[in-house]
Amino acid sequence: MGSAKTVGATAGRPRLSGSAGGSPRQEIIREATALFIAKGYAETTMSEIARSAGLRQSSVYYWFARKEHILQALLEENRGSLQVARALEPASEPAAARLYAVLHADAVQLCASPLDFYEFERVARSQPQNFGAFFEDYSELHRLASSIIQQGIDSGELRAVDPEAAATAALSLNEGLQRHYRQPLPGLRTYTADDVSTLSADTTLASLLRVPGKLPGVRTQAAALAAVNSPAES
Amino acid sequence: MGSAKTVGATAGRPRLSGSAGGSPRQEIIREATALFIAKGYAETTMSEIARSAGLRQSSVYYWFARKEHILQALLEENRGSLQVARALEPASEPAAARLYAVLHADAVQLCASPLDFYEFERVARSQPQNFGAFFEDYSELHRLASSIIQQGIDSGELRAVDPEAAATAALSLNEGLQRHYRQPLPGLRTYTADDVSTLSADTTLASLLRVPGKLPGVRTQAAALAAVNSPAES
DNA sequence: CCGCTGTTTCGATAAGCTATAGAAAGTCTC
DNA sequence: GAGACTTTCTATAGCTTATCGAAACAGCGG
C-alpha cells in the first residue's frame, strides 16, 4: 500500500483527469490543508479532497486508509514550538523572559496552524493510538512551562503560585485566544495573530510577575530570546 | 408540527414501545442531554436519542425538525451567568470584586453546561439564523465585562489596559480552562469545576490588579457578591 | 513480441448518518 | 359513527466514510 517511490509520474493506471505533478501523497496533503484552512476538518469531505487533487474519491484511500491519517501526516510536518521550549527551559536568562518567549511562540504557532487546536484535539482524542505524539508533545510543553515557572518562583521573579496550575492556565489562554483570531465572533473586534499572541503572553506574565511593572522589560528580553531561539534556524 | 398541548398521554398513534411518561418534547431533551454529556453532540446520533426516548428515529423529527433544534432548546433552558453580569455591572461595589464574581460564575456555568463550549459554538456558527441568541448573549457578556474593567481602571483598582482586549482574554481563559475540566488531557492533573473557575478568575484578576496582593480580599468580596446575586434566586 | 508482476486508479457498493414523505393508528368533536 | 386532528410508524432519498475487486498502465524476462 502506497510504497510510492519518488517516481516521476509513470506507473499504475492513469488518471481520468490528466496525470499529476509531484507525488500524489504530497499533493493530497497540500490540497487537504487548503481545504481544512478554508472549511475546517469535519466539514471537508474526502470527495472534495479527491476532486482538488484530481482523483476519484476512493483513490485517496490508496494513499491514506482513513481520513484522520491525512491530518496525522499534516501534523508531523508542523512541529516547532516545542523546540523553543526545549531550548529555553535549561537556559540561564531570567525565567520571566523565557516563559514569555515560550508562550508567545506557542500562540503564534497555534494561530499559524492550518487547523483549529480544538478540532485537532477532537480528532486526536478519537484516535489515541494514532495521535500519541500529539498528547506527548502537549504534555512535554506543559512540563517545560511548569519548570520555567518554578524557576521563576525560586528566583523571586514570579509570585508563589502552583506551577502546574499556572502552566495549565497559560496554555489554556493560548488555546482559547487562538480561536478568537481564527474565527472572530460576530460583533467582537478582530485580532491579528500577533495581537492575540502578545495579549496572551502579556496577560499570563502580568498575572505571575511579582512586580507587574517589569512587564515591558520582560517583553523586550523575550523578543531578543525568540530571535535567537526561533525554530527556523535549528 | 408539534403544537403539543400539555396533554396527559393520549393522542396520536401509539408507540411500539409502551407510551411515554411526560411530554415527548421534554423527554427527548432530557435523554439527548444525557447523551450529549456522555458522548458529545457530534457523536450522538438521532437514532440513539430516539431509542433512549422510546421512539423510532424519524419520530424525533416530528418534535425537532433538525438535530440542532434539540441543542437550541437545551440552550434556552440553560441561561444564567448573564444575569450575574447584568446585576453586577451597574452595582456600586469595587469593580475588581464584581469582575471576579462575574468571571467565576461564567466559568462555573461553562463547566456545568451539558455541552462543551466549543462544540456549542461550532453548531451555532453553522446555523447563525437559529443561534442568534448565542452570539447576542456572548457579545453582551463581553460588553458587560469590558465595562466593569473600565470602571476598575477609572477607580484605580486595575491597571490601565485595553478593556476590550482584557475582556476577550478573560473569557477566552474561561473557555480554554473549561475544556481541561471537561476532558482532562492524558498525563495532566484533573481539576474540579471549582478548581478551574477559581484558577481562571484568580489568573485574570492577578493580571489586572494594580496591587496583586489584594487578590485574596477581592476573592472574599466576590464570594459575598455571588451569594447575593446568584441566578438561583432571581 | 508476449505474458507476468507490481503499482496506481477506477467503478460499484456496503453501512451509517440526517432528513423527508406519506401511510397508519389512535383520540377528540360533533 | 364520520371526519378532523395528533402522533408515530415504515420506507426511502441523499449524503458520508470506507472496502473490494477489476482495470489500466510500466517494466521485465523469455
Short mmCIF file of C-alpha atoms (C1' of nucleotides) in Angstrom, two decimals:
data_model
loop_
_atom_site.label_atom_id
_atom_site.label_comp_id
_atom_site.label_asym_id
_atom_site.label_seq_id
_atom_site.Cartn_x
_atom_site.Cartn_y
_atom_site.Cartn_z
CA MET A 1 0.00 0.00 0.00
CA GLY A 2 1.48 3.31 -1.12
CA SER A 3 5.15 2.42 -1.31
CA ALA A 4 5.45 5.46 -3.53
CA LYS A 5 8.96 5.72 -4.79
CA THR A 6 9.67 9.26 -5.86
CA VAL A 7 8.96 8.22 -9.42
CA GLY A 8 8.47 10.98 -11.91
CA ALA A 9 4.93 10.30 -12.97
CA THR A 10 4.67 6.90 -14.64
CA ALA A 11 3.23 3.82 -13.00
CA GLY A 12 -0.17 2.37 -12.40
CA ARG A 13 -3.41 3.11 -14.10
CA PRO A 14 -3.57 6.64 -15.48
CA ARG A 15 -5.97 9.18 -14.05
CA LEU A 16 -9.08 10.25 -15.85
CA SER A 17 -8.07 13.85 -15.30
CA GLY A 18 -4.56 14.26 -16.69
CA SER A 19 -1.71 12.96 -14.59
CA ALA A 20 -0.48 14.80 -11.52
CA GLY A 21 2.62 16.89 -10.95
CA GLY A 22 4.50 15.70 -7.90
CA SER A 23 3.99 12.78 -5.57
CA PRO A 24 0.29 12.10 -5.02
CA ARG A 25 0.78 11.86 -1.27
CA GLN A 26 2.16 15.39 -1.02
CA GLU A 27 -0.41 16.63 -3.48
CA ILE A 28 -3.24 15.27 -1.34
CA ILE A 29 -1.77 16.76 1.82
CA ARG A 30 -1.39 20.11 0.15
CA GLU A 31 -4.93 20.24 -1.19
CA ALA A 32 -6.39 18.90 2.05
CA THR A 33 -4.55 21.54 4.04
CA ALA A 34 -6.02 24.29 1.92
CA LEU A 35 -9.49 22.88 2.37
CA PHE A 36 -9.05 22.41 6.12
CA ILE A 37 -8.00 26.02 6.44
CA ALA A 38 -10.97 27.20 4.44
CA LYS A 39 -13.69 24.98 5.89
CA GLY A 40 -12.31 23.06 8.85
CA TYR A 41 -11.62 19.36 9.12
CA ALA A 42 -15.07 17.98 9.85
CA GLU A 43 -16.73 19.97 7.07
CA THR A 44 -14.22 18.86 4.44
CA THR A 45 -15.17 15.62 2.66
CA MET A 46 -12.92 13.08 1.06
CA SER A 47 -14.72 13.74 -2.22
CA GLU A 48 -13.66 17.38 -2.13
CA ILE A 49 -10.09 16.48 -1.31
CA ALA A 50 -10.09 13.98 -4.16
CA ARG A 51 -11.54 16.46 -6.60
CA SER A 52 -8.96 19.09 -5.66
CA ALA A 53 -6.16 16.57 -6.09
CA GLY A 54 -7.53 15.34 -9.42
CA LEU A 55 -8.55 11.87 -8.23
CA ARG A 56 -11.71 9.92 -7.55
CA GLN A 57 -12.95 9.73 -4.00
CA SER A 58 -11.96 6.12 -3.43
CA SER A 59 -8.47 6.63 -4.87
CA VAL A 60 -7.49 8.83 -1.96
CA TYR A 61 -7.85 5.76 0.24
CA TYR A 62 -4.96 4.15 -1.57
CA TRP A 63 -2.67 6.78 -0.04
CA PHE A 64 -4.48 7.36 3.23
CA ALA A 65 -6.51 4.49 4.64
CA ARG A 66 -8.50 6.84 6.89
CA LYS A 67 -9.35 10.49 6.78
CA GLU A 68 -7.54 11.05 10.06
CA HIS A 69 -4.30 9.81 8.53
CA ILE A 70 -4.20 12.91 6.35
CA LEU A 71 -4.44 15.01 9.47
CA GLN A 72 -1.74 12.95 11.09
CA ALA A 73 0.64 13.43 8.19
CA LEU A 74 -0.15 17.12 8.27
CA LEU A 75 0.68 17.26 11.96
CA GLU A 76 4.05 15.67 11.50
CA GLU A 77 5.05 18.42 9.12
CA ASN A 78 4.11 21.12 11.60
CA ARG A 79 6.21 20.79 14.71
CA GLY A 80 8.15 23.74 16.05
CA SER A 81 7.00 25.50 19.21
CA LEU A 82 8.31 22.69 21.38
CA GLN A 83 11.80 23.42 20.14
CA VAL A 84 11.67 26.89 21.63
CA ALA A 85 10.58 25.48 24.97
CA ARG A 86 13.24 22.77 24.90
CA ALA A 87 15.92 25.31 24.15
CA LEU A 88 14.83 27.84 26.73
CA GLU A 89 13.90 25.66 29.70
CA PRO A 90 17.51 24.99 30.73
CA ALA A 91 18.80 28.43 29.71
CA SER A 92 20.19 30.91 32.16
CA GLU A 93 18.30 34.04 31.19
CA PRO A 94 15.59 35.32 33.57
CA ALA A 95 12.71 32.87 33.83
CA ALA A 96 10.07 35.51 33.16
CA ALA A 97 11.54 36.36 29.78
CA ARG A 98 11.93 32.71 28.85
CA LEU A 99 8.33 31.99 29.83
CA TYR A 100 7.11 34.93 27.78
CA ALA A 101 9.09 33.76 24.75
CA VAL A 102 7.74 30.20 25.01
CA LEU A 103 4.13 31.29 25.42
CA HIS A 104 4.34 33.80 22.61
CA ALA A 105 5.90 31.26 20.25
CA ASP A 106 3.24 28.71 21.15
CA ALA A 107 0.44 31.18 20.50
CA VAL A 108 1.93 32.17 17.16
CA GLN A 109 2.13 28.56 16.15
CA LEU A 110 -1.46 27.86 17.19
CA CYS A 111 -2.60 30.76 15.02
CA ALA A 112 -0.47 29.71 12.08
CA SER A 113 -1.52 26.07 12.20
CA PRO A 114 -3.86 25.05 9.41
CA LEU A 115 -6.27 23.58 11.90
CA ASP A 116 -8.03 24.88 14.94
CA PHE A 117 -6.42 23.45 18.06
CA TYR A 118 -9.69 22.09 19.38
CA GLU A 119 -10.53 20.37 16.13
CA PHE A 120 -7.13 18.77 16.26
CA GLU A 121 -7.69 17.67 19.81
CA ARG A 122 -11.08 16.25 18.99
CA VAL A 123 -9.67 14.02 16.27
CA ALA A 124 -6.65 13.09 18.38
CA ARG A 125 -8.92 12.01 21.18
CA SER A 126 -10.97 9.80 18.89
CA GLN A 127 -7.83 8.04 17.64
CA PRO A 128 -5.48 8.00 20.62
CA GLN A 129 -3.35 5.20 19.21
CA ASN A 130 -2.51 7.21 16.10
CA PHE A 131 -2.12 10.58 17.76
CA GLY A 132 0.02 9.65 20.71
CA ALA A 133 2.59 12.18 19.57
CA PHE A 134 0.04 14.95 19.95
CA PHE A 135 -0.52 14.22 23.61
CA GLU A 136 3.14 13.60 24.29
CA ASP A 137 4.06 16.93 22.77
CA TYR A 138 1.39 18.71 24.74
CA SER A 139 2.41 17.07 27.97
CA GLU A 140 6.07 17.90 27.37
CA LEU A 141 5.24 21.52 26.63
CA HIS A 142 3.24 21.67 29.82
CA ARG A 143 6.08 20.16 31.79
CA LEU A 144 8.62 22.61 30.38
CA ALA A 145 6.37 25.57 31.06
CA SER A 146 5.80 24.37 34.63
CA SER A 147 9.52 24.07 35.13
CA ILE A 148 10.22 27.57 33.91
CA ILE A 149 7.52 28.92 36.20
CA GLN A 150 9.05 27.03 39.12
CA GLN A 151 12.42 28.55 38.32
CA GLY A 152 10.84 31.98 38.26
CA ILE A 153 9.27 31.39 41.65
CA ASP A 154 12.58 30.21 43.09
CA SER A 155 14.40 33.25 41.76
CA GLY A 156 11.73 35.57 43.14
CA GLU A 157 10.67 36.91 39.73
CA LEU A 158 7.23 35.30 39.92
CA ARG A 159 4.61 35.04 42.62
CA ALA A 160 4.45 31.80 44.60
CA VAL A 161 1.64 30.08 42.68
CA ASP A 162 1.11 26.41 41.85
CA PRO A 163 3.36 25.97 38.79
CA GLU A 164 1.32 23.19 37.22
CA ALA A 165 -1.95 25.06 37.51
CA ALA A 166 -0.34 28.23 36.23
CA ALA A 167 1.04 26.38 33.22
CA THR A 168 -2.37 24.89 32.51
CA ALA A 169 -3.94 28.33 32.69
CA ALA A 170 -1.27 29.82 30.44
CA LEU A 171 -1.69 27.17 27.74
CA SER A 172 -5.47 27.33 28.05
CA LEU A 173 -5.35 31.04 27.43
CA ASN A 174 -3.27 30.47 24.31
CA GLU A 175 -5.75 27.90 23.08
CA GLY A 176 -8.79 29.98 23.92
CA LEU A 177 -7.39 33.07 22.26
CA GLN A 178 -6.29 31.37 19.05
CA ARG A 179 -9.97 30.72 18.48
CA HIS A 180 -10.71 34.44 18.55
CA TYR A 181 -8.02 35.01 15.98
CA ARG A 182 -9.16 32.14 13.80
CA GLN A 183 -12.92 32.61 13.99
CA PRO A 184 -13.82 36.08 15.19
CA LEU A 185 -17.17 36.09 16.92
CA PRO A 186 -19.70 38.44 15.34
CA GLY A 187 -19.76 41.82 16.99
CA LEU A 188 -16.34 41.49 18.55
CA ARG A 189 -13.12 43.08 17.47
CA THR A 190 -10.86 41.01 15.25
CA TYR A 191 -7.26 40.34 16.19
CA THR A 192 -4.14 39.52 14.24
CA ALA A 193 -2.02 36.53 15.14
CA ASP A 194 0.50 38.80 16.78
CA ASP A 195 -2.24 40.65 18.67
CA VAL A 196 -3.51 37.52 20.35
CA SER A 197 -0.02 36.13 20.97
CA THR A 198 1.10 39.30 22.67
CA LEU A 199 -2.18 39.63 24.54
CA SER A 200 -1.90 36.08 25.80
CA ALA A 201 1.72 36.25 26.91
CA ASP A 202 1.18 39.70 28.43
CA THR A 203 -1.82 38.53 30.41
CA THR A 204 -0.11 35.43 31.76
CA LEU A 205 3.06 37.26 32.72
CA ALA A 206 1.11 40.10 34.29
CA SER A 207 -0.69 37.53 36.42
CA LEU A 208 2.56 35.89 37.50
CA LEU A 209 5.10 38.68 37.86
CA ARG A 210 5.78 39.73 41.41
CA VAL A 211 6.35 43.26 40.12
CA PRO A 212 3.88 43.86 37.26
CA GLY A 213 5.72 46.99 36.24
CA LYS A 214 8.51 44.85 34.86
CA LEU A 215 6.30 43.54 32.07
CA PRO A 216 7.61 45.86 29.32
CA GLY A 217 11.19 44.87 30.12
CA VAL A 218 10.30 41.19 30.10
CA ARG A 219 8.64 41.60 26.74
CA THR A 220 11.76 43.18 25.29
CA GLN A 221 14.02 40.46 26.70
CA ALA A 222 11.70 37.80 25.33
CA ALA A 223 11.81 39.27 21.85
CA ALA A 224 15.60 39.03 21.92
CA LEU A 225 15.42 35.43 23.12
CA ALA A 226 12.94 34.50 20.43
CA ALA A 227 15.17 35.97 17.75
CA VAL A 228 17.99 33.66 18.78
CA ASN A 229 15.97 30.51 19.52
CA SER A 230 13.44 30.62 16.71
CA PRO A 231 12.78 27.16 15.26
CA ALA A 232 13.63 28.44 11.79
CA GLU A 233 17.36 28.24 12.43
CA SER A 234 17.53 24.86 14.13
CA MET B 1 -45.96 20.36 13.75
CA GLY B 2 -45.65 19.73 17.46
CA SER B 3 -48.29 22.02 18.87
CA ALA B 4 -48.13 19.78 21.91
CA LYS B 5 -50.63 20.86 24.49
CA THR B 6 -49.57 19.56 27.87
CA VAL B 7 -51.87 16.59 27.32
CA GLY B 8 -51.51 13.76 29.75
CA ALA B 9 -50.57 10.98 27.38
CA THR B 10 -53.35 10.30 24.93
CA ALA B 11 -53.34 11.38 21.30
CA GLY B 12 -51.92 10.18 18.05
CA ARG B 13 -50.72 6.79 17.03
CA PRO B 14 -49.42 4.78 19.99
CA ARG B 15 -45.76 3.90 20.26
CA LEU B 16 -44.47 0.43 19.62
CA SER B 17 -42.67 0.58 22.95
CA GLY B 18 -45.24 1.44 25.62
CA SER B 19 -46.31 5.05 25.85
CA ALA B 20 -44.12 7.68 27.44
CA GLY B 21 -44.35 9.41 30.80
CA GLY B 22 -44.29 13.16 30.38
CA SER B 23 -44.35 15.38 27.32
CA PRO B 24 -42.32 13.86 24.47
CA ARG B 25 -40.54 17.13 23.84
CA GLN B 26 -39.15 17.29 27.37
CA GLU B 27 -38.41 13.61 27.32
CA ILE B 28 -36.32 13.98 24.17
CA ILE B 29 -34.46 16.96 25.57
CA ARG B 30 -33.72 15.08 28.76
CA GLU B 31 -32.41 11.95 27.05
CA ALA B 32 -30.47 13.96 24.49
CA THR B 33 -28.84 15.98 27.25
CA ALA B 34 -27.65 12.84 28.98
CA LEU B 35 -26.23 11.52 25.73
CA PHE B 36 -24.56 14.83 24.87
CA ILE B 37 -22.88 14.86 28.27
CA ALA B 38 -21.69 11.30 27.86
CA LYS B 39 -20.57 11.38 24.22
CA GLY B 40 -20.70 14.94 22.94
CA TYR B 41 -23.06 16.40 20.37
CA ALA B 42 -21.46 15.29 17.12
CA GLU B 43 -21.02 11.71 18.29
CA THR B 44 -24.63 11.34 19.40
CA THR B 45 -26.99 10.16 16.66
CA MET B 46 -30.69 10.78 16.29
CA SER B 47 -31.20 7.02 16.42
CA GLU B 48 -29.66 6.85 19.88
CA ILE B 49 -31.74 9.77 21.09
CA ALA B 50 -34.84 8.13 19.69
CA ARG B 51 -34.04 4.80 21.27
CA SER B 52 -33.43 6.41 24.67
CA ALA B 53 -36.71 8.27 24.42
CA GLY B 54 -38.62 5.17 23.30
CA LEU B 55 -39.32 6.32 19.76
CA ARG B 56 -38.26 5.48 16.23
CA GLN B 57 -35.54 7.60 14.67
CA SER B 58 -37.80 9.51 12.31
CA SER B 59 -40.37 10.24 15.01
CA VAL B 60 -37.97 12.56 16.75
CA TYR B 61 -38.22 14.79 13.69
CA TYR B 62 -41.86 15.41 14.47
CA TRP B 63 -40.75 17.31 17.59
CA PHE B 64 -37.44 18.70 16.32
CA ALA B 65 -37.14 19.27 12.60
CA ARG B 66 -33.32 19.34 12.83
CA LYS B 67 -30.82 17.92 15.19
CA GLU B 68 -29.57 21.39 16.06
CA HIS B 69 -33.05 22.35 17.28
CA ILE B 70 -32.61 19.98 20.21
CA LEU B 71 -29.43 21.79 21.10
CA GLN B 72 -31.20 25.11 20.71
CA ALA B 73 -33.98 24.10 23.08
CA LEU B 74 -31.37 22.86 25.50
CA LEU B 75 -29.59 26.20 25.33
CA GLU B 76 -32.72 28.14 26.16
CA GLU B 77 -33.10 26.23 29.39
CA ASN B 78 -29.56 26.99 30.42
CA ARG B 79 -29.16 30.74 30.76
CA GLY B 80 -27.89 32.23 33.96
CA SER B 81 -24.37 33.63 34.02
CA LEU B 82 -25.52 36.68 32.10
CA GLN B 83 -27.87 37.51 34.96
CA VAL B 84 -24.94 37.84 37.33
CA ALA B 85 -23.18 40.17 34.93
CA ARG B 86 -26.31 42.25 34.34
CA ALA B 87 -26.88 42.60 38.05
CA LEU B 88 -23.30 43.46 38.93
CA GLU B 89 -22.28 45.75 36.07
CA PRO B 90 -24.16 48.77 37.45
CA ALA B 91 -23.53 47.92 41.11
CA SER B 92 -21.51 50.13 43.40
CA GLU B 93 -19.18 47.57 44.96
CA PRO B 94 -15.49 47.61 43.95
CA ALA B 95 -15.07 46.71 40.28
CA ALA B 96 -12.42 44.09 40.97
CA ALA B 97 -14.75 42.06 43.17
CA ARG B 98 -17.59 42.37 40.67
CA LEU B 99 -15.35 41.26 37.82
CA TYR B 100 -14.16 38.30 39.84
CA ALA B 101 -17.72 37.28 40.65
CA VAL B 102 -18.82 37.52 37.01
CA LEU B 103 -15.86 35.54 35.69
CA HIS B 104 -16.18 32.89 38.35
CA ALA B 105 -19.90 32.48 37.71
CA ASP B 106 -19.28 32.23 33.98
CA ALA B 107 -16.63 29.57 34.43
CA VAL B 108 -18.86 27.56 36.74
CA GLN B 109 -21.63 27.69 34.19
CA LEU B 110 -19.33 26.63 31.36
CA CYS B 111 -18.28 23.62 33.41
CA ALA B 112 -21.83 22.75 34.42
CA SER B 113 -23.21 23.06 30.90
CA PRO B 114 -24.07 19.75 29.28
CA LEU B 115 -22.08 20.68 26.23
CA ASP B 116 -18.54 21.77 25.63
CA PHE B 117 -18.47 25.48 24.82
CA TYR B 118 -16.60 24.95 21.60
CA GLU B 119 -18.99 22.29 20.39
CA PHE B 120 -21.79 24.72 21.08
CA GLU B 121 -20.02 27.43 19.19
CA ARG B 122 -19.36 25.15 16.26
CA VAL B 123 -23.04 24.34 15.86
CA ALA B 124 -24.07 27.93 16.46
CA ARG B 125 -21.74 29.07 13.71
CA SER B 126 -23.16 26.57 11.25
CA GLN B 127 -26.69 27.79 11.92
CA PRO B 128 -26.34 31.51 12.65
CA GLN B 129 -30.01 32.24 11.97
CA ASN B 130 -31.14 29.83 14.67
CA PHE B 131 -28.48 30.60 17.22
CA GLY B 132 -28.53 34.36 17.12
CA ALA B 133 -29.23 34.35 20.85
CA PHE B 134 -25.96 32.57 21.49
CA PHE B 135 -23.91 35.30 19.85
CA GLU B 136 -26.00 38.06 21.34
CA ASP B 137 -25.53 36.64 24.82
CA TYR B 138 -21.82 36.27 24.30
CA SER B 139 -21.48 39.76 22.96
CA GLU B 140 -23.49 41.20 25.86
CA LEU B 141 -21.37 39.33 28.39
CA HIS B 142 -18.26 40.67 26.71
CA ARG B 143 -19.64 44.18 26.79
CA LEU B 144 -20.55 43.97 30.47
CA ALA B 145 -17.15 42.55 31.38
CA SER B 146 -15.42 45.32 29.40
CA SER B 147 -17.48 47.89 31.21
CA ILE B 148 -16.60 46.55 34.65
CA ILE B 149 -12.93 46.52 33.68
CA GLN B 150 -13.20 50.12 32.51
CA GLN B 151 -14.77 51.05 35.84
CA GLY B 152 -11.92 49.34 37.63
CA ILE B 153 -9.37 51.28 35.61
CA ASP B 154 -11.14 54.55 36.31
CA SER B 155 -11.22 53.85 40.03
CA GLY B 156 -7.56 52.89 40.05
CA GLU B 157 -8.15 49.30 41.15
CA LEU B 158 -6.97 47.88 37.84
CA ARG B 159 -4.01 48.57 35.60
CA ALA B 160 -4.61 50.77 32.55
CA VAL B 161 -5.08 48.04 29.93
CA ASP B 162 -7.34 47.91 26.89
CA PRO B 163 -10.68 46.86 28.43
CA GLU B 164 -12.00 45.07 25.35
CA ALA B 165 -8.87 43.01 24.87
CA ALA B 166 -8.73 42.21 28.56
CA ALA B 167 -12.35 41.04 28.50
CA THR B 168 -11.63 38.86 25.48
CA ALA B 169 -8.66 37.33 27.24
CA ALA B 170 -10.65 36.74 30.42
CA LEU B 171 -13.48 34.97 28.61
CA SER B 172 -11.02 33.02 26.46
CA LEU B 173 -9.33 31.77 29.59
CA ASN B 174 -12.67 30.62 30.96
CA GLU B 175 -13.42 28.80 27.74
CA GLY B 176 -9.99 27.26 27.45
CA LEU B 177 -9.99 26.06 31.03
CA GLN B 178 -13.47 24.53 30.96
CA ARG B 179 -12.03 22.15 28.41
CA HIS B 180 -9.43 20.94 30.91
CA TYR B 181 -12.15 20.32 33.42
CA ARG B 182 -14.39 18.58 30.94
CA GLN B 183 -11.85 16.48 29.08
CA PRO B 184 -8.64 16.13 31.05
CA LEU B 185 -5.68 15.59 28.78
CA PRO B 186 -3.80 12.36 29.45
CA GLY B 187 -0.88 12.87 31.78
CA LEU B 188 -2.13 16.15 33.19
CA ARG B 189 -3.72 16.77 36.53
CA THR B 190 -7.53 16.77 36.66
CA TYR B 191 -9.43 19.71 38.05
CA THR B 192 -12.85 20.14 39.60
CA ALA B 193 -15.25 22.72 38.27
CA ASP B 194 -14.47 24.95 41.23
CA ASP B 195 -10.74 24.48 40.73
CA VAL B 196 -10.82 25.78 37.19
CA SER B 197 -13.28 28.56 37.98
CA THR B 198 -11.12 29.84 40.81
CA LEU B 199 -7.95 29.38 38.80
CA SER B 200 -9.41 31.32 35.90
CA ALA B 201 -10.76 34.22 37.93
CA ASP B 202 -7.61 34.34 40.05
CA THR B 203 -5.40 34.47 36.98
CA THR B 204 -7.36 37.19 35.26
CA LEU B 205 -7.62 39.35 38.36
CA ALA B 206 -3.94 38.85 39.16
CA SER B 207 -3.12 40.08 35.68
CA LEU B 208 -5.31 43.16 36.05
CA LEU B 209 -4.99 44.27 39.66
CA ARG B 210 -2.74 47.23 40.20
CA VAL B 211 -1.80 45.74 43.59
CA PRO B 212 -1.67 41.93 43.18
CA GLY B 213 -1.56 41.49 46.93
CA LYS B 214 -5.20 42.46 47.11
CA LEU B 215 -6.29 39.28 45.32
CA PRO B 216 -7.33 37.35 48.47
CA GLY B 217 -9.50 40.23 49.60
CA VAL B 218 -11.10 40.55 46.17
CA ARG B 219 -11.85 36.84 46.20
CA THR B 220 -13.62 37.12 49.53
CA GLN B 221 -15.65 40.12 48.42
CA ALA B 222 -16.61 38.33 45.23
CA ALA B 223 -17.87 35.31 47.13
CA ALA B 224 -20.16 37.57 49.14
CA LEU B 225 -21.41 39.23 45.95
CA ALA B 226 -22.06 35.89 44.30
CA ALA B 227 -24.07 34.70 47.27
CA VAL B 228 -26.42 37.67 46.89
CA ASN B 229 -26.62 37.79 43.09
CA SER B 230 -26.68 34.11 42.24
CA PRO B 231 -29.12 33.36 39.42
CA ALA B 232 -30.86 30.79 41.61
CA GLU B 233 -32.82 33.43 43.47
CA SER B 234 -33.87 35.66 40.61
"C1'" DC C 1 6.53 -9.60 -29.28
"C1'" DC C 2 4.10 -11.53 -25.17
"C1'" DG C 3 2.78 -12.72 -20.88
"C1'" DC C 4 3.93 -11.84 -15.78
"C1'" DT C 5 4.32 -8.89 -11.79
"C1'" DG C 6 3.79 -4.66 -9.35
"C1'" DT C 7 1.63 -0.07 -8.97
"C1'" DT C 8 -1.99 3.11 -9.15
"C1'" DT C 9 -6.69 4.38 -10.36
"C1'" DC C 10 -11.34 3.35 -11.16
"C1'" DG C 11 -16.39 1.87 -10.53
"C1'" DA C 12 -19.56 -0.35 -7.61
"C1'" DT C 13 -21.15 -0.86 -3.28
"C1'" DA C 14 -21.82 -1.51 1.92
"C1'" DA C 15 -23.12 0.61 6.20
"C1'" DG C 16 -24.19 4.62 8.79
"C1'" DC C 17 -25.86 9.31 9.05
"C1'" DT C 18 -29.62 13.33 8.67
"C1'" DA C 19 -33.86 14.41 6.90
"C1'" DT C 20 -38.38 13.89 4.15
"C1'" DA C 21 -42.86 11.81 2.54
"C1'" DG C 22 -46.83 9.53 3.12
"C1'" DA C 23 -49.43 5.94 5.27
"C1'" DA C 24 -51.25 4.23 9.69
"C1'" DA C 25 -53.27 4.29 14.27
"C1'" DG C 26 -55.00 6.25 17.68
"C1'" DT C 27 -58.11 10.31 20.30
"C1'" DC C 28 -61.47 14.00 20.13
"C1'" DT C 29 -65.59 16.60 18.49
"C1'" DC C 30 -69.99 16.77 16.81
"C1'" DG D 1 -70.37 6.83 13.95
"C1'" DA D 2 -67.94 10.27 10.41
"C1'" DG D 3 -64.44 13.32 9.91
"C1'" DA D 4 -60.58 16.10 11.68
"C1'" DC D 5 -56.51 16.30 14.34
"C1'" DT D 6 -52.35 14.43 16.52
"C1'" DT D 7 -48.63 11.47 16.83
"C1'" DT D 8 -45.98 7.50 15.33
"C1'" DC D 9 -44.69 4.43 12.02
"C1'" DT D 10 -42.31 2.46 7.56
"C1'" DA D 11 -39.79 3.42 3.58
"C1'" DT D 12 -36.57 5.91 1.27
"C1'" DA D 13 -33.55 9.69 -0.69
"C1'" DG D 14 -29.06 11.61 -0.50
"C1'" DC D 15 -25.02 12.32 1.89
"C1'" DT D 16 -20.90 10.50 4.27
"C1'" DT D 17 -16.58 7.21 5.22
"C1'" DA D 18 -14.54 3.11 3.86
"C1'" DT D 19 -13.88 -1.59 1.31
"C1'" DC D 20 -13.46 -4.70 -2.71
"C1'" DG D 21 -12.21 -6.33 -6.95
"C1'" DA D 22 -11.44 -5.19 -11.61
"C1'" DA D 23 -8.98 -2.27 -14.93
"C1'" DA D 24 -5.06 0.17 -16.97
"C1'" DC D 25 -0.67 1.23 -17.18
"C1'" DA D 26 5.08 0.38 -16.69
"C1'" DG D 27 8.89 -2.68 -16.62
"C1'" DC D 28 10.92 -7.07 -17.06
"C1'" DG D 29 12.20 -11.94 -18.60
"C1'" DG D 30 11.69 -15.08 -22.07
#
